[in-house]
Short mmCIF file of C-alpha atoms in Angstrom, two decimals:
data_model
loop_
_atom_site.label_atom_id
_atom_site.label_comp_id
_atom_site.label_asym_id
_atom_site.label_seq_id
_atom_site.Cartn_x
_atom_site.Cartn_y
_atom_site.Cartn_z
CA MET A 26 -0.77 13.96 -15.41
CA ALA A 27 -4.14 13.54 -17.10
CA ALA A 28 -5.06 10.77 -14.67
CA ALA A 29 -4.13 13.00 -11.73
CA HIS A 30 -6.28 15.78 -13.15
CA LEU A 31 -9.31 13.58 -13.71
CA THR A 32 -9.19 11.70 -10.41
CA ALA A 33 -8.70 14.90 -8.42
CA GLN A 34 -12.06 16.02 -9.83
CA LEU A 35 -13.56 12.67 -8.84
CA GLY A 36 -12.18 12.93 -5.30
CA GLU A 37 -9.95 9.86 -5.56
CA LYS A 38 -7.07 9.91 -3.06
CA LEU A 39 -4.92 6.96 -4.18
CA VAL A 40 -4.66 6.07 -7.85
CA LEU A 41 -2.77 3.68 -10.10
CA SER A 42 -2.67 5.04 -13.64
CA PHE A 43 -2.48 2.26 -16.24
CA ASP A 44 -1.54 2.90 -19.85
CA MET A 45 -1.47 -0.09 -22.21
CA GLY A 46 -0.84 0.36 -25.90
CA GLY A 47 0.65 -1.76 -28.63
CA THR A 48 4.03 -2.65 -27.12
CA THR A 49 4.21 -1.62 -23.46
CA ALA A 50 2.18 -1.02 -20.34
CA LYS A 51 3.04 1.71 -17.87
CA GLY A 52 1.89 2.33 -14.32
CA ALA A 53 2.30 5.23 -11.90
CA ILE A 54 1.14 5.88 -8.34
CA ILE A 55 -0.77 9.13 -7.73
CA ALA A 56 -1.41 10.09 -4.09
CA ASP A 57 -3.66 13.04 -3.17
CA GLY A 58 -3.50 14.32 -6.73
CA VAL A 59 0.31 14.41 -6.75
CA VAL A 60 2.21 12.50 -9.40
CA ARG A 61 5.36 10.95 -7.98
CA THR A 62 8.64 12.01 -9.53
CA VAL A 63 12.20 10.76 -9.21
CA PRO A 64 15.48 12.66 -9.64
CA GLU A 65 16.81 9.95 -11.97
CA LEU A 66 15.69 6.78 -13.70
CA GLU A 67 17.21 3.60 -15.07
CA VAL A 68 16.86 2.31 -18.60
CA ASP A 69 17.84 -0.96 -20.25
CA ARG A 70 17.93 -3.00 -17.04
CA LEU A 71 19.54 -6.42 -17.29
CA GLU A 72 17.08 -7.70 -14.70
CA ARG A 73 13.48 -6.44 -14.74
CA PHE A 74 13.02 -5.50 -11.10
CA LYS A 75 16.63 -5.09 -9.94
CA PRO A 76 17.67 -1.48 -9.27
CA GLY A 77 21.25 -0.83 -10.31
CA SER A 78 21.22 -3.29 -13.21
CA GLY A 79 20.46 -0.60 -15.81
CA LEU A 80 21.86 2.65 -17.12
CA PRO A 81 21.17 5.74 -14.97
CA VAL A 82 19.68 8.83 -16.62
CA VAL A 83 20.07 11.74 -14.20
CA VAL A 84 17.05 13.89 -15.07
CA PRO A 85 13.81 14.45 -13.12
CA ALA A 86 11.13 12.08 -14.39
CA ILE A 87 7.68 10.74 -13.61
CA ASP A 88 8.06 7.67 -11.38
CA LEU A 89 6.82 5.05 -13.84
CA VAL A 90 7.04 1.28 -14.01
CA GLU A 91 7.09 -0.11 -17.52
CA VAL A 92 6.61 -3.69 -18.71
CA GLY A 93 6.73 -5.22 -22.18
CA ALA A 94 3.01 -5.93 -22.41
CA GLY A 95 0.81 -4.56 -25.18
CA GLY A 96 -1.57 -5.56 -27.90
CA GLY A 97 1.31 -6.63 -30.12
CA SER A 98 3.16 -8.66 -27.47
CA ILE A 99 4.00 -12.10 -28.88
CA ALA A 100 2.98 -15.28 -27.06
CA PHE A 101 5.30 -18.30 -27.18
CA VAL A 102 6.11 -21.58 -25.46
CA ASP A 103 9.44 -21.56 -23.60
CA GLY A 104 11.89 -24.41 -23.18
CA LEU A 105 10.00 -25.74 -20.17
CA GLY A 106 6.74 -25.89 -22.08
CA ARG A 107 5.26 -22.84 -20.33
CA LEU A 108 3.15 -20.18 -21.99
CA ARG A 109 4.96 -16.84 -22.02
CA VAL A 110 3.92 -13.44 -23.37
CA GLY A 111 6.31 -10.63 -24.41
CA PRO A 112 8.37 -8.58 -24.21
CA GLU A 113 8.93 -9.14 -27.95
CA SER A 114 6.25 -7.40 -30.00
CA ALA A 115 4.90 -7.77 -33.50
CA GLY A 116 4.70 -3.97 -33.67
CA ALA A 117 2.47 -2.31 -36.25
CA GLU A 118 4.21 -3.91 -39.25
CA PRO A 119 3.49 -6.75 -39.74
CA GLY A 120 1.52 -6.52 -36.50
CA PRO A 121 -0.71 -9.19 -34.96
CA ALA A 122 -1.82 -12.00 -37.26
CA CYS A 123 -5.35 -10.60 -37.34
CA TYR A 124 -4.08 -7.42 -39.03
CA GLY A 125 -3.67 -9.42 -42.24
CA ARG A 126 -0.30 -7.84 -42.98
CA GLY A 127 1.82 -10.98 -42.95
CA GLY A 128 2.18 -11.53 -39.21
CA THR A 129 1.99 -15.17 -38.12
CA ASP A 130 2.81 -14.98 -34.40
CA ALA A 131 -0.01 -15.17 -31.86
CA THR A 132 -0.30 -11.88 -29.98
CA VAL A 133 -2.41 -10.39 -27.22
CA THR A 134 -4.66 -8.68 -29.80
CA ASP A 135 -5.25 -12.00 -31.56
CA ALA A 136 -6.24 -13.59 -28.25
CA ASP A 137 -8.53 -10.69 -27.29
CA LEU A 138 -10.24 -10.93 -30.68
CA LEU A 139 -10.94 -14.66 -30.30
CA LEU A 140 -12.26 -14.12 -26.78
CA GLY A 141 -14.86 -11.71 -28.22
CA PHE A 142 -13.41 -8.63 -26.55
CA LEU A 143 -12.79 -6.79 -29.85
CA ASN A 144 -15.24 -5.90 -32.60
CA PRO A 145 -13.50 -6.94 -35.85
CA GLU A 146 -15.57 -4.46 -37.89
CA LEU A 147 -14.99 -1.40 -35.67
CA PHE A 148 -11.26 -1.76 -34.96
CA ALA A 149 -9.33 1.49 -35.62
CA GLY A 150 -12.61 3.18 -36.44
CA GLY A 151 -13.39 0.61 -39.12
CA ASP A 152 -10.40 1.59 -41.27
CA PHE A 153 -9.73 -2.12 -41.70
CA SER A 154 -11.38 -5.30 -40.48
CA LEU A 155 -9.60 -7.77 -38.24
CA ASP A 156 -9.07 -11.22 -39.72
CA VAL A 157 -10.61 -13.66 -37.23
CA GLY A 158 -9.45 -16.64 -39.28
CA ALA A 159 -5.81 -15.52 -39.20
CA ALA A 160 -6.02 -14.99 -35.44
CA TYR A 161 -7.53 -18.45 -34.99
CA GLU A 162 -4.73 -20.01 -37.05
CA ALA A 163 -1.95 -18.21 -35.13
CA VAL A 164 -3.35 -18.95 -31.67
CA GLY A 165 -4.30 -22.45 -32.80
CA ALA A 166 -0.68 -23.23 -33.69
CA LEU A 167 0.37 -22.12 -30.20
CA ALA A 168 -2.48 -24.15 -28.66
CA HIS A 169 -1.24 -27.26 -30.49
CA ARG A 170 2.21 -26.87 -28.92
CA LEU A 171 0.60 -26.46 -25.50
CA GLY A 172 -1.77 -29.36 -26.00
CA VAL A 173 -4.90 -27.31 -25.30
CA GLY A 174 -7.84 -25.88 -27.22
CA THR A 175 -7.54 -22.64 -29.19
CA LEU A 176 -9.87 -20.63 -26.95
CA GLU A 177 -8.13 -22.02 -23.89
CA ALA A 178 -4.81 -20.82 -25.29
CA ALA A 179 -6.34 -17.40 -26.05
CA TRP A 180 -7.58 -17.13 -22.47
CA GLY A 181 -4.13 -18.19 -21.28
CA ILE A 182 -2.48 -15.38 -23.30
CA HIS A 183 -4.91 -12.83 -21.90
CA THR A 184 -4.41 -14.06 -18.33
CA VAL A 185 -0.61 -14.27 -18.55
CA VAL A 186 -0.21 -10.74 -19.88
CA ASN A 187 -2.50 -9.46 -17.11
CA GLU A 188 -0.39 -11.23 -14.48
CA ASN A 189 2.84 -9.89 -16.05
CA MET A 190 1.52 -6.36 -15.57
CA ALA A 191 0.13 -7.11 -12.12
CA GLN A 192 3.47 -8.46 -10.92
CA ALA A 193 5.32 -5.35 -12.08
CA PHE A 194 2.73 -2.99 -10.55
CA ARG A 195 2.68 -4.89 -7.23
CA ILE A 196 6.44 -4.57 -6.82
CA HIS A 197 6.39 -0.92 -7.86
CA ALA A 198 3.73 -0.10 -5.25
CA LEU A 199 5.35 -2.21 -2.54
CA GLU A 200 8.68 -0.46 -2.96
CA ARG A 201 6.87 2.83 -2.38
CA GLY A 202 4.98 1.73 0.70
CA VAL A 203 1.60 1.65 -1.07
CA ASP A 204 -1.07 -1.01 -0.61
CA ILE A 205 -2.09 -1.36 -4.25
CA ARG A 206 -5.45 -2.90 -3.27
CA ARG A 207 -6.50 0.54 -1.97
CA CYS A 208 -5.90 2.19 -5.34
CA THR A 209 -8.41 3.20 -7.96
CA LEU A 210 -7.21 2.02 -11.36
CA VAL A 211 -7.36 4.58 -14.19
CA ALA A 212 -7.12 2.68 -17.47
CA PHE A 213 -6.26 4.26 -20.81
CA GLY A 214 -4.42 3.64 -24.05
CA GLY A 215 -5.84 1.50 -26.82
CA ALA A 216 -5.56 -1.80 -24.92
CA GLY A 217 -5.88 -0.53 -21.33
CA PRO A 218 -9.70 -0.60 -21.12
CA VAL A 219 -9.75 -4.13 -22.63
CA HIS A 220 -7.59 -5.47 -19.79
CA ALA A 221 -8.61 -3.10 -16.99
CA THR A 222 -11.09 -5.24 -15.06
CA GLY A 223 -8.93 -8.35 -15.46
CA LEU A 224 -5.87 -6.50 -14.18
CA ALA A 225 -7.90 -5.02 -11.33
CA GLU A 226 -9.03 -8.49 -10.25
CA ALA A 227 -5.42 -9.73 -10.34
CA LEU A 228 -4.38 -6.81 -8.10
CA GLY A 229 -7.37 -6.96 -5.74
CA ILE A 230 -8.54 -3.52 -6.89
CA ARG A 231 -12.28 -2.93 -6.73
CA LYS A 232 -12.70 0.34 -8.68
CA VAL A 233 -11.70 1.27 -12.23
CA VAL A 234 -12.07 4.60 -14.04
CA VAL A 235 -11.94 4.70 -17.85
CA PRO A 236 -11.80 8.23 -19.32
CA ARG A 237 -13.73 8.93 -22.51
CA THR A 238 -10.56 10.26 -24.12
CA GLY A 239 -8.57 7.21 -23.00
CA SER A 240 -6.98 6.38 -26.33
CA VAL A 241 -5.33 9.83 -26.48
CA PHE A 242 -5.05 10.36 -22.73
CA SER A 243 -1.26 10.65 -22.75
CA ALA A 244 -1.43 13.42 -25.35
CA GLN A 245 -4.16 15.10 -23.32
CA GLY A 246 -1.96 14.97 -20.23
CA LEU A 247 0.90 16.58 -22.11
CA VAL A 248 -1.33 19.43 -23.29
CA GLU A 249 -2.87 19.95 -19.84
CA THR A 250 0.41 19.93 -17.93
CA PRO A 251 1.42 23.50 -17.04
CA ALA A 252 4.86 24.83 -17.89
CA SER A 253 7.25 24.36 -14.99
CA PHE A 254 10.92 24.38 -14.18
CA GLU A 255 12.79 22.94 -11.23
CA LEU A 256 16.30 23.30 -9.88
CA MET A 257 18.21 21.51 -7.16
CA ARG A 258 21.39 22.42 -5.32
CA THR A 259 23.44 20.29 -2.96
CA HIS A 260 23.73 21.73 0.55
CA LEU A 261 25.06 19.00 2.83
CA VAL A 262 24.57 19.89 6.49
CA PRO A 263 23.12 18.22 9.62
CA LEU A 264 19.53 19.37 10.08
CA ASP A 265 20.07 20.74 13.60
CA ARG A 266 23.15 22.72 12.50
CA ALA A 267 21.76 24.32 9.35
CA ASP A 268 22.19 28.07 8.85
CA TRP A 269 18.64 28.98 7.84
CA ASN A 270 19.63 32.43 6.56
CA THR A 271 21.89 30.67 4.08
CA VAL A 272 19.16 28.19 3.21
CA TYR A 273 16.63 30.95 2.53
CA SER A 274 19.18 32.81 0.43
CA LEU A 275 19.87 29.72 -1.69
CA PHE A 276 16.16 29.09 -2.08
CA ALA A 277 15.67 32.65 -3.32
CA GLU A 278 18.49 32.26 -5.84
CA LEU A 279 17.03 29.02 -7.20
CA GLU A 280 13.55 30.53 -7.34
CA ARG A 281 14.72 33.55 -9.36
CA GLU A 282 16.30 31.27 -11.95
CA CYS A 283 13.17 29.10 -12.17
CA VAL A 284 10.90 32.12 -12.55
CA LEU A 285 12.97 33.43 -15.45
CA ARG A 286 12.76 30.08 -17.22
CA VAL A 287 9.01 29.67 -16.70
CA GLU A 288 8.19 33.25 -17.70
CA ARG A 289 10.16 32.72 -20.88
CA ALA A 290 8.12 29.59 -21.63
CA SER A 291 4.69 30.97 -20.65
CA GLY A 292 4.92 34.50 -22.00
CA GLY A 293 5.43 36.17 -18.63
CA ASP A 294 1.81 37.05 -17.75
CA ALA A 295 0.75 33.87 -15.92
CA ARG A 296 0.28 33.34 -12.19
CA LEU A 297 3.20 31.34 -10.85
CA ILE A 298 3.27 28.76 -8.07
CA THR A 299 6.48 28.11 -6.14
CA GLU A 300 7.27 24.89 -4.28
CA ARG A 301 10.24 24.39 -2.00
CA ALA A 302 11.54 21.20 -0.46
CA LEU A 303 14.53 19.66 1.26
CA GLU A 304 15.94 16.29 0.35
CA MET A 305 17.06 14.64 3.58
CA ARG A 306 18.32 11.33 4.90
CA TYR A 307 19.55 9.74 8.08
CA ILE A 308 23.29 10.34 8.45
CA GLY A 309 25.16 7.38 6.99
CA GLN A 310 22.48 6.43 4.47
CA GLN A 311 22.84 6.70 0.70
CA ARG A 312 19.38 7.75 -0.50
CA GLN A 313 17.31 10.73 0.54
CA LEU A 314 13.61 11.60 0.69
CA ARG A 315 12.05 14.87 -0.42
CA VAL A 316 10.14 16.77 2.28
CA PRO A 317 8.17 19.98 1.58
CA PHE A 318 9.68 23.05 3.21
CA PRO A 319 7.15 24.48 5.70
CA GLU A 320 6.33 28.12 6.29
CA VAL A 321 7.67 28.41 9.85
CA ASN A 322 9.37 31.51 11.23
CA ASP A 323 11.06 30.19 14.37
CA SER A 324 14.17 28.13 13.56
CA ARG A 325 13.61 25.70 16.47
CA ASP A 326 10.05 25.03 15.33
CA LEU A 327 11.36 24.65 11.79
CA VAL A 328 13.87 21.96 12.79
CA SER A 329 11.35 19.98 14.83
CA ARG A 330 8.72 20.24 12.07
CA LEU A 331 11.15 19.08 9.37
CA ALA A 332 12.39 16.22 11.56
CA ALA A 333 8.82 15.07 12.18
CA ASP A 334 7.85 15.37 8.51
CA PHE A 335 10.93 13.42 7.47
CA ALA A 336 10.19 10.67 10.00
CA GLN A 337 6.63 10.45 8.66
CA ALA A 338 7.83 10.27 5.04
CA TYR A 339 10.42 7.65 5.97
CA ARG A 340 7.83 5.57 7.80
CA ALA A 341 5.45 5.78 4.83
CA ARG A 342 8.20 4.62 2.49
CA TYR A 343 9.94 1.99 4.63
CA ALA A 344 7.27 1.12 7.23
CA GLN A 345 9.45 2.33 10.10
CA ALA A 346 11.43 5.32 11.34
CA ILE A 347 14.82 5.18 13.05
CA ARG A 348 14.72 6.80 16.47
CA ASP A 349 17.61 8.89 17.79
CA LEU A 350 19.52 8.85 14.49
CA PRO A 351 20.53 12.32 13.26
CA VAL A 352 19.04 13.66 10.02
CA GLU A 353 20.99 15.66 7.46
CA VAL A 354 20.01 17.93 4.60
CA VAL A 355 21.41 16.85 1.24
CA ASN A 356 19.73 19.00 -1.42
CA LEU A 357 17.57 22.10 -1.72
CA TRP A 358 14.83 21.80 -4.34
CA VAL A 359 12.63 24.47 -5.97
CA ARG A 360 9.95 24.19 -8.64
CA VAL A 361 8.05 27.06 -10.22
CA SER A 362 5.02 26.26 -12.36
CA VAL A 363 2.20 28.10 -14.08
CA GLY A 364 -1.00 28.15 -12.00
CA GLY A 365 -4.61 28.51 -13.03
CA SER A 366 -7.29 26.34 -14.54
CA VAL A 367 -6.71 24.02 -17.47
CA VAL A 368 -8.62 24.71 -20.67
CA ARG A 369 -10.85 21.78 -21.66
CA LYS A 370 -13.17 21.10 -24.57
CA ALA A 371 -16.87 20.68 -24.00
CA ALA A 372 -17.63 17.21 -22.65
CA PRO A 373 -19.73 14.81 -24.74
CA THR A 374 -23.21 14.13 -23.41
CA GLY A 375 -23.99 10.83 -25.18
CA GLY A 376 -27.21 9.49 -26.64
CA ARG A 377 -30.69 10.62 -25.62
CA ALA A 378 -33.04 7.76 -26.48
CA ALA A 379 -33.52 4.84 -24.10
CA ASN A 380 -31.06 2.01 -24.82
CA SER A 381 -29.50 4.13 -27.55
CA GLY A 382 -26.12 2.63 -26.73
CA VAL A 383 -27.08 -1.01 -27.34
CA ILE A 384 -25.82 -2.27 -30.69
CA GLY A 385 -26.13 -6.03 -30.24
CA ARG A 386 -24.80 -9.03 -28.37
CA ARG A 387 -21.50 -10.89 -28.55
CA ARG A 388 -20.10 -14.11 -27.14
CA LEU A 389 -17.37 -13.44 -24.58
CA TRP A 390 -15.02 -16.03 -23.13
CA PHE A 391 -13.68 -15.73 -19.59
CA GLY A 392 -11.94 -19.07 -19.28
CA GLU A 393 -15.22 -20.99 -19.34
CA ASP A 394 -15.88 -23.72 -21.88
CA HIS A 395 -19.23 -22.35 -23.01
CA GLY A 396 -18.57 -18.61 -23.00
CA MET A 397 -21.13 -15.98 -22.06
CA ASP A 398 -23.54 -13.91 -24.13
CA ALA A 399 -22.99 -10.23 -23.38
CA THR A 400 -24.67 -6.98 -24.35
CA VAL A 401 -22.56 -4.73 -26.58
CA TYR A 402 -22.85 -0.95 -26.34
CA LEU A 403 -21.55 1.89 -28.47
CA TRP A 404 -19.73 4.33 -26.17
CA ASP A 405 -21.03 7.49 -27.83
CA GLY A 406 -24.58 6.15 -27.52
CA LEU A 407 -24.44 5.92 -23.71
CA ARG A 408 -26.27 8.38 -21.48
CA VAL A 409 -24.90 10.07 -18.36
CA GLY A 410 -26.26 8.26 -15.31
CA GLU A 411 -26.79 4.98 -17.16
CA GLN A 412 -25.69 1.81 -15.35
CA LEU A 413 -24.47 -1.33 -17.12
CA THR A 414 -23.91 -4.75 -15.61
CA GLY A 415 -21.24 -7.20 -16.73
CA PRO A 416 -20.61 -9.19 -18.72
CA ALA A 417 -20.67 -6.45 -21.35
CA CYS A 418 -18.51 -4.73 -23.94
CA ILE A 419 -18.49 -1.01 -24.70
CA ASP A 420 -17.17 -0.56 -28.23
CA ASP A 421 -15.47 2.54 -29.55
CA ALA A 422 -13.48 3.46 -32.63
CA THR A 423 -10.19 3.39 -30.69
CA THR A 424 -10.68 0.94 -27.82
CA THR A 425 -13.10 -1.46 -26.12
CA VAL A 426 -14.08 -1.49 -22.46
CA VAL A 427 -14.56 -5.06 -21.21
CA VAL A 428 -16.90 -5.26 -18.21
CA ARG A 429 -16.29 -8.64 -16.59
CA PRO A 430 -18.99 -10.59 -14.77
CA GLY A 431 -19.43 -9.23 -11.26
CA TRP A 432 -18.69 -5.65 -12.30
CA VAL A 433 -21.08 -2.70 -12.64
CA CYS A 434 -20.30 0.25 -14.92
CA GLN A 435 -21.66 3.74 -14.21
CA VAL A 436 -21.65 6.38 -16.97
CA THR A 437 -20.57 9.70 -15.43
CA GLU A 438 -20.16 13.29 -16.66
CA GLY A 439 -18.23 13.55 -19.91
CA LEU A 440 -19.08 9.90 -20.66
CA ASN A 441 -16.27 8.79 -18.37
CA LEU A 442 -16.89 5.30 -17.00
CA VAL A 443 -16.59 4.18 -13.37
CA LEU A 444 -16.53 0.40 -12.94
CA THR A 445 -17.01 -1.18 -9.52
CA ARG A 446 -16.58 -4.81 -8.54
CA GLN A 447 -19.51 -6.08 -6.55
CA PRO A 448 -18.85 -7.58 -3.07
CA GLU A 449 -20.34 -10.95 -3.98
CA ALA A 450 -17.85 -11.18 -6.87
CA THR A 451 -14.86 -11.07 -4.51
CA GLN A 452 -13.29 -14.45 -3.96
#
């Protein structure tokens, strides 16, 4: 929800939100500022990408894809001698080896530290320093089993976890008829900005947005989301035989119930927004698509408009529409939500002096034997309008933004960052 809010202000039409924390990474498609939802979701799937292999939870939910990939994800060598990462996680206790809390397994955080992507003195706001030696020992043990150098193994961990996420996001977008290469990636969570440009390259995405409040972006989205309530009622009838007086009456009944619930939650003095939709399908099919209910007075125009809108939605989802096959209404859907602007805190403005954000240089490794010297910036020292060229790192108390070679980072209002891959960097 926070990503939808931010990118609507930026004028982005197609977005992939990317949240990577300590144990998992989550992605969601946002089109024209609308967050996709589903009437039910599956948990505990036996097979990662196989619908029907999990347990159904029949509640409306954000349409997310989730993969076991986070800073604590453990790297290991499988029975075929291949490097694998996750879904098992070291968690916070004992955590990655570099936490110095007894963990011995090589994790994504250990690899990122050895690659130079993390500042060991600034991690978690400097509450504790990361143990580079412990990370080197953990990743080194894995490297020995693989028969490669320690930094090569660290780069392998970083690359594998990026590809794990990319694979999940590709399938998620493909199943929804979205060309993921056209998306703008919005990266947040503690580890999201570290992996954002690498993930974008794996997906063929050329633009990344990193919000200044990225480490608490999920909490921000929860606070910013207006109170809403939705209801659905089954009303199975062929589209061309629907009694629209009955449909309008059912809509009104659902709306009254939603209004009561939202007024109770919001205090009763807010402006309310009502949305109506029909869930429809071709007769004989199992799954339906939700189509907004248009404001049309004439019933014949209403039927033709709904049929056309359904065909368009079906084509967008499945890349084709079925001609001359009757359409039926399955469910009526109503949502009432609180309207109005969202209250926000004053945006940070950043440093004022020239180069106030530069705090030093650091050696970064991008799979090359010699590594690359990169400028390191402090996020709060950046100035609006400033442009940074990769390779670079932007350090913060709660995350690090890694700007890969071939990327340019623009500092925008509120110290949000917009990273763009340059054409000559495209392979």
